XYZ file of C-alpha atoms in Angstrom:
466
model
C -14.267 37.969 5.391
C -12.368 36.619 8.396
C -11.228 33.380 9.869
C -14.637 32.606 11.339
C -16.052 32.155 7.860
C -13.154 30.088 6.574
C -13.141 27.650 9.486
C -16.774 26.689 9.858
C -17.170 23.226 11.366
C -18.287 20.819 8.607
C -21.583 19.053 9.119
C -23.318 16.429 7.050
C -27.043 16.945 6.662
C -28.127 13.597 8.063
C -31.806 12.712 7.747
C -33.508 13.326 11.058
C -36.573 11.707 12.621
C -38.888 14.099 10.773
C -37.239 13.256 7.450
C -37.474 9.468 7.064
C -35.501 7.587 4.465
C -37.424 6.834 1.298
C -38.752 3.347 0.647
C -36.244 2.984 -2.179
C -33.304 3.342 0.232
C -34.528 1.567 3.362
C -33.748 -1.846 1.880
C -30.182 -0.927 0.942
C -27.511 -2.282 3.304
C -24.842 -0.194 4.941
C -21.434 -0.832 3.381
C -18.287 -0.667 5.502
C -15.026 -0.833 3.578
C -12.398 -1.483 6.243
C -8.719 -1.229 5.327
C -5.719 -2.357 7.354
C -2.600 -0.782 5.915
C 0.335 -2.826 4.638
C -0.634 -6.286 5.893
C 0.580 -9.540 4.369
C -1.835 -12.459 4.531
C 1.163 -14.585 5.486
C 1.306 -12.752 8.843
C -2.314 -13.547 9.743
C -3.218 -16.760 11.543
C -6.583 -16.791 9.765
C -4.509 -17.437 6.620
C -2.312 -20.074 8.261
C 0.415 -18.044 10.001
C 1.921 -19.963 12.927
C 1.548 -17.045 15.345
C -1.983 -16.379 16.562
C -2.153 -12.830 15.248
C -5.834 -12.867 14.227
C -7.767 -15.011 16.732
C -10.913 -12.904 16.384
C -10.882 -13.067 12.602
C -10.562 -16.829 12.786
C -13.977 -16.923 14.422
C -15.522 -14.166 12.333
C -14.271 -15.727 9.090
C -16.697 -18.645 9.485
C -19.453 -16.306 8.309
C -17.368 -14.586 5.623
C -16.363 -15.100 2.037
C -12.610 -15.469 2.509
C -10.384 -14.751 -0.482
C -7.267 -16.890 -0.172
C -5.283 -15.173 -2.918
C -5.943 -11.438 -3.106
C -3.643 -8.796 -4.566
C -3.362 -5.030 -4.723
C -3.227 -3.130 -8.002
C -0.649 -0.585 -6.824
C 2.337 -0.500 -4.521
C 1.472 2.705 -2.654
C -1.606 3.731 -0.700
C -2.688 6.635 -2.921
C -2.663 4.625 -6.124
C -4.140 1.544 -4.483
C -7.104 3.276 -2.842
C -7.810 5.307 -5.962
C -7.957 2.100 -8.005
C -10.156 0.443 -5.397
C -12.648 3.317 -5.357
C -12.722 3.975 -9.105
C -12.477 0.421 -10.381
C -9.768 1.670 -12.749
C -6.097 0.726 -12.815
C -3.356 3.182 -11.900
C -1.962 3.026 -15.412
C -5.389 3.985 -16.768
C -5.908 6.986 -14.467
C -2.180 7.811 -14.093
C -2.645 8.069 -10.313
C 0.487 6.317 -9.090
C 1.827 8.520 -6.278
C 1.284 12.121 -5.088
C 0.939 14.668 -6.497
C -0.939 12.549 -9.082
C -4.675 13.241 -9.112
C -7.688 12.100 -11.088
C -8.215 14.333 -14.101
C -11.187 15.095 -16.336
C -13.911 12.466 -16.455
C -11.933 10.114 -14.208
C -12.566 12.502 -11.306
C -16.303 11.771 -11.545
C -16.321 8.047 -12.342
C -16.107 6.058 -9.107
C -17.967 3.793 -6.697
C -18.913 6.421 -4.072
C -20.494 8.566 -6.779
C -22.636 5.644 -7.949
C -23.662 4.885 -4.370
C -24.597 8.530 -3.767
C -26.944 8.340 -6.741
C -28.577 5.307 -5.107
C -29.237 7.324 -1.952
C -26.203 6.510 0.182
C -24.482 8.921 2.519
C -20.753 8.537 1.841
C -17.953 9.052 4.347
C -14.235 8.299 4.329
C -11.914 8.174 7.349
C -8.470 7.456 5.971
C -4.848 8.470 5.888
C -4.367 12.248 5.562
C -3.039 13.340 2.169
C -1.895 9.970 0.769
C -5.175 8.089 1.191
C -7.506 11.088 1.207
C -10.171 10.973 -1.526
C -10.346 14.759 -1.782
C -6.565 14.974 -2.196
C -6.754 12.521 -5.098
C -9.516 14.689 -6.602
C -12.424 12.254 -6.317
C -15.251 14.671 -7.130
C -18.914 14.357 -6.092
C -18.153 11.120 -4.292
C -17.817 11.562 -0.530
C -19.959 13.793 1.648
C -17.235 13.834 4.309
C -13.554 12.877 4.166
C -11.461 12.854 7.325
C -14.084 14.850 9.249
C -14.392 17.665 6.704
C -16.602 18.331 3.701
C -15.404 19.205 0.237
C -17.125 22.585 0.590
C -15.632 23.191 4.045
C -13.798 26.292 2.821
C -15.762 28.971 1.000
C -13.440 29.745 -1.920
C -12.507 26.103 -2.714
C -16.228 25.302 -2.725
C -16.809 27.939 -5.389
C -13.892 26.645 -7.418
C -15.203 23.088 -7.133
C -18.409 24.043 -8.946
C -16.337 24.952 -11.995
C -15.118 21.436 -12.770
C -12.643 18.679 -12.013
C -9.586 19.897 -13.886
C -6.064 19.883 -12.518
C -5.633 23.656 -12.445
C -8.660 24.108 -10.212
C -7.493 21.269 -7.995
C -4.099 22.880 -7.452
C -5.721 26.269 -6.803
C -7.827 24.585 -4.156
C -4.754 22.898 -2.672
C -2.930 26.214 -2.341
C -5.888 27.712 -0.503
C -6.348 24.676 1.741
C -2.656 24.670 2.693
C -2.705 28.390 3.462
C -5.812 28.068 5.626
C -4.400 24.996 7.375
C -1.239 26.896 8.242
C -3.193 29.936 9.429
C -5.375 27.697 11.564
C -2.249 26.156 13.051
C -0.749 29.580 13.785
C -3.931 30.784 15.476
C -4.304 27.521 17.463
C -7.552 26.657 15.716
C -6.361 23.170 14.716
C -3.311 20.924 14.843
C -1.693 20.287 11.468
C -1.240 16.736 10.256
C 2.277 15.888 9.111
C 2.006 13.449 6.171
C 5.783 12.951 6.127
C 5.797 11.913 9.765
C 2.845 9.617 9.193
C 4.751 7.472 6.710
C 8.289 7.729 8.111
C 7.976 7.751 11.877
C 6.210 5.857 14.623
C 2.505 5.488 14.045
C 1.687 7.447 17.206
C 0.659 10.170 14.764
C -2.314 7.956 13.832
C -4.940 6.802 16.305
C -7.064 4.001 14.910
C -9.297 3.890 17.986
C -10.258 7.501 17.242
C -10.962 6.620 13.619
C -13.288 3.843 14.745
C -15.001 6.094 17.281
C -15.699 8.473 14.423
C -17.051 5.584 12.370
C -19.405 4.547 15.184
C -20.650 8.112 15.501
C -21.449 8.324 11.795
C -23.192 4.941 11.920
C -25.252 6.103 14.894
C -26.247 9.417 13.339
C -26.990 8.396 9.767
C -30.587 7.581 8.864
C -30.556 5.677 5.620
C -27.863 3.647 3.888
C -24.252 4.602 4.611
C -21.091 3.846 2.641
C -18.262 4.153 5.140
C -14.631 3.747 4.087
C -12.282 3.454 7.068
C -8.555 2.876 6.536
C -6.582 1.900 9.654
C -2.897 2.755 9.964
C -1.406 1.078 13.057
C 0.236 -1.559 10.844
C 2.045 0.996 8.666
C 5.837 0.797 8.913
C 8.672 1.247 9.254
C 7.678 1.391 12.938
C 4.370 0.253 14.322
C 1.859 1.498 16.856
C 1.298 -1.279 19.408
C -1.305 -0.948 22.153
C -0.472 -4.242 23.893
C 2.842 -6.047 23.564
C 2.471 -9.798 23.143
C 5.017 -11.006 20.602
C 7.317 -8.054 21.345
C 7.010 -8.207 25.124
C 10.182 -6.995 26.840
C 11.457 -5.285 23.676
C 11.771 -1.648 22.676
C 11.119 -0.644 19.083
C 14.576 0.657 18.244
C 14.906 -0.807 14.757
C 12.671 -0.411 11.758
C 10.546 -3.297 10.453
C 10.734 -5.326 13.656
C 8.512 -8.328 12.904
C 7.554 -8.893 16.544
C 6.093 -5.386 16.699
C 4.530 -5.871 13.261
C 2.742 -8.988 14.460
C 1.578 -7.114 17.551
C 0.185 -4.383 15.296
C -1.694 -7.019 13.280
C -3.012 -8.432 16.565
C -4.168 -4.929 17.483
C -5.997 -4.616 14.168
C -7.676 -7.948 14.873
C -8.996 -6.522 18.155
C -10.272 -3.429 16.349
C -12.124 -5.601 13.839
C -13.728 -7.560 16.679
C -14.793 -4.282 18.313
C -16.435 -3.197 15.053
C -18.415 -6.427 14.827
C -19.335 -6.162 18.513
C -20.703 -2.685 17.825
C -22.683 -3.895 14.788
C -24.160 -6.772 16.797
C -24.960 -4.606 19.820
C -26.761 -1.995 17.715
C -28.599 -4.522 15.550
C -26.918 -3.252 12.386
C -25.122 -6.516 11.623
C -28.051 -7.915 9.596
C -28.177 -4.876 7.329
C -24.468 -4.244 6.795
C -21.854 -5.465 4.340
C -18.330 -5.438 5.763
C -15.333 -5.759 3.452
C -11.865 -6.155 4.956
C -8.839 -5.480 2.751
C -5.242 -4.279 2.802
C -3.996 -1.701 0.320
C -0.651 -3.438 -0.323
C 1.722 -5.814 1.375
C 4.323 -4.940 3.965
C 7.007 -2.567 2.681
C 4.623 -1.506 -0.107
C 4.833 -4.886 -1.841
C 2.065 -5.322 -4.462
C 3.069 -8.939 -5.137
C 2.345 -10.224 -1.635
C -0.979 -11.873 -0.871
C -3.147 -9.509 1.150
C -6.255 -10.141 3.268
C -9.634 -9.783 1.596
C -12.881 -10.904 3.241
C -16.557 -10.137 2.646
C -19.338 -10.377 5.222
C -22.793 -10.172 3.659
C -26.088 -9.989 5.591
C -27.393 -13.380 6.625
C -23.968 -14.981 6.055
C -24.610 -15.065 2.314
C -21.759 -16.375 0.132
C -19.799 -17.566 3.186
C -16.953 -19.864 2.220
C -13.493 -19.805 0.698
C -12.368 -18.740 -2.776
C -9.011 -19.904 -4.143
C -9.026 -18.006 -7.444
C -6.848 -14.908 -7.635
C -8.797 -11.743 -6.818
C -7.723 -8.096 -7.041
C -8.836 -4.934 -5.269
C -10.284 -3.772 -8.592
C -12.919 -6.488 -8.109
C -14.368 -4.926 -4.946
C -16.444 -2.192 -6.614
C -18.068 -4.512 -9.208
C -18.784 -7.037 -6.444
C -20.570 -4.434 -4.323
C -22.647 -3.298 -7.291
C -23.457 -6.891 -8.229
C -24.748 -7.572 -4.720
C -26.928 -4.443 -4.972
C -28.165 -5.662 -8.374
C -26.699 -2.589 -10.054
C -24.867 -3.076 -13.383
C -21.180 -2.195 -13.346
C -20.254 0.624 -15.724
C -18.053 -0.277 -18.658
C -15.162 1.757 -17.272
C -14.763 -0.528 -14.259
C -11.994 -3.005 -15.040
C -12.602 -5.594 -12.323
C -15.123 -8.421 -12.107
C -17.709 -9.382 -9.538
C -16.498 -12.357 -7.535
C -20.099 -13.416 -6.863
C -20.599 -14.827 -10.356
C -18.509 -17.902 -9.593
C -16.842 -17.931 -12.995
C -13.505 -16.162 -12.469
C -10.875 -17.568 -14.811
C -8.256 -19.541 -12.836
C -5.405 -18.006 -14.838
C -6.807 -14.467 -14.976
C -3.894 -11.984 -15.157
C -3.709 -9.397 -12.379
C -1.623 -6.276 -12.982
C -0.180 -3.747 -10.549
C 1.981 -0.648 -10.897
C 4.601 0.926 -8.656
C 6.254 4.318 -8.665
C 9.939 4.704 -9.429
C 11.335 5.039 -5.904
C 14.268 7.087 -7.148
C 11.774 9.760 -8.257
C 10.379 10.377 -4.764
C 11.529 13.379 -2.751
C 10.309 15.215 0.338
C 8.705 18.624 -0.089
C 9.849 20.889 2.753
C 10.083 17.710 4.786
C 6.306 17.724 5.088
C 5.319 15.115 2.519
C 6.650 12.587 0.042
C 5.969 13.476 -3.591
C 7.241 12.587 -7.046
C 9.799 15.135 -8.245
C 8.248 16.391 -11.461
C 11.678 17.513 -12.649
C 12.829 13.885 -12.735
C 9.968 12.311 -14.633
C 10.090 11.924 -18.386
C 8.343 10.018 -21.144
C 7.532 7.368 -22.011
C 6.791 5.928 -18.554
C 6.847 9.132 -16.502
C 6.511 8.194 -12.788
C 6.176 4.434 -13.330
C 8.932 2.274 -11.911
C 7.649 -1.273 -12.341
C 4.664 -3.001 -13.862
C 3.801 -6.327 -12.264
C 1.781 -9.377 -13.212
C 0.375 -12.252 -11.164
C -0.940 -15.380 -12.867
C -1.927 -18.376 -10.749
C 0.878 -18.830 -8.214
C 3.580 -16.970 -10.172
C 4.544 -13.308 -10.224
C 6.448 -11.298 -12.837
C 7.900 -7.802 -12.405
C 9.021 -5.639 -15.327
C 11.525 -2.932 -14.389
C 10.877 0.069 -16.616
C 13.801 2.137 -15.294
C 16.541 -0.458 -15.589
C 15.032 -2.831 -18.159
C 14.752 -6.356 -16.868
C 12.210 -8.961 -15.795
C 12.231 -10.849 -12.509
C 9.836 -13.634 -11.614
C 9.102 -16.036 -8.793
C 6.523 -17.925 -6.748
C 3.791 -16.132 -4.787
C 4.442 -16.922 -1.130
C 1.729 -19.098 0.367
C -0.435 -19.137 -2.762
C -3.216 -21.717 -2.894
C -4.206 -20.884 -6.468
C -4.634 -23.970 -8.622
C -4.000 -23.841 -12.362
C -3.743 -26.488 -15.007
C -0.687 -27.363 -17.035
C 0.287 -24.659 -19.494
C -1.787 -21.903 -17.866
C 1.185 -20.122 -16.305
C 2.962 -17.996 -18.932
C 6.655 -18.259 -19.642
C 8.755 -15.224 -18.663
C 8.909 -14.204 -22.319
C 5.123 -14.420 -22.648
C 4.723 -12.485 -19.402
C 6.965 -9.740 -20.785
C 4.774 -9.549 -23.881
C 1.616 -9.357 -21.734
C 3.085 -6.564 -19.628
C 4.222 -4.625 -22.688
C 0.814 -4.941 -24.340
C -0.865 -3.785 -21.128
C 1.193 -0.591 -21.239
C 0.340 -0.055 -24.896
C -3.374 -0.535 -24.194
C -3.198 2.168 -21.525
C -1.538 4.628 -23.879
C 2.164 4.251 -23.065
C 4.738 4.341 -25.853
C 6.868 1.199 -25.594
C 8.575 1.544 -28.972
C 11.880 2.515 -27.358
C 11.837 -0.232 -24.738
C 14.302 -3.058 -25.461
C 12.774 -6.189 -26.966
C 15.390 -8.403 -25.345
C 15.996 -7.795 -21.643
C 17.662 -9.706 -18.807
C 15.367 -12.256 -17.170
C 16.077 -13.688 -13.739
C 14.201 -15.898 -11.301
C 13.960 -15.027 -7.614
C 14.185 -18.140 -5.409
């Protein structure tokens, strides 16, 4: 067969006017999971930042459940989004950084799969490769990811029916890469460059186009829709800025310029307003849950407070929550709202119960940065020749309790700790662990997830970060 068979345009079989949604699904709300990449809450005026970077969110937040102290469970996008969608930690699934993928049963246990069983159409518009659900091997979850279906190519579709194992995944990846390159050669499509996406100016990513795609799916879908959109204009080290306000008169010559970063956050705020304007204009606002999150802090920091807000129909649950919340809590919260029990394998808790423990420990994992290399200068991956037991690709395991953070370095054994910037978490006397207790908690967490810590030093340097 020829190229015409390989490159069929993917289509989702939306219910049409002659195929109405069943009564069991008409009462289900749409769910929009909206990510803004790499944003610290401390750079958002809705969280108290002195610059007015989020004027629209300040108004919209009056009808939202605003989480004051939210944290990621991983330091990189791939691990963070996989944890968010599965409800499982990175150390449980071993998905820390590409080429890590979900293996075995983990590939089939996730939020989008549960929602599909309830009758939802499921679509993801995210970051190519790193944040792509298909690339992380989320099976039977999304109907469409980044404007393609999982059965878009004939041979990978046949392989997919055989199971979720790693060998089949890598066979599929080889085929997809070959067909992508052939399509590029024959001018059928333009190849995405994942390396450029994360190392260069964000002009490679167009968030307005992502949102236009989201609006189209919302317009065309009859029945409940789970839509995961992850915006990238805020991703460093340089930022895509549509309108210069804080950076006016400047050129973006240096990396991590905070004036341009704040302008990118301001741009995201405008995009969020446009989404709510669309929902109001189309009458969908009263039947849609919107959840705003960031996958990690700026510079891939999992210990920074990140934005997390929930808008429920009818302004339900509107208010402020000061307890620490993690991205792992999003999936159980959605299911709780839908009155669907969370499966035992989900590690988070619903925040709607009102009984979160003030000193609940929140864990996050980061890759060992020294293990990351570029593959043909097309993507960042972990060099499998450099990883070794017992911690493999792990670099640090982190812990947040109340307003304190602890970070255990697994490569160069040592523990650092400090205060969470801007935290409003309130804990009683004696609820914050000592550094030694935190080390024990982190070690036990690794043991519980199957890591061998017997060779790790019992006594390690401990230092406080001012």
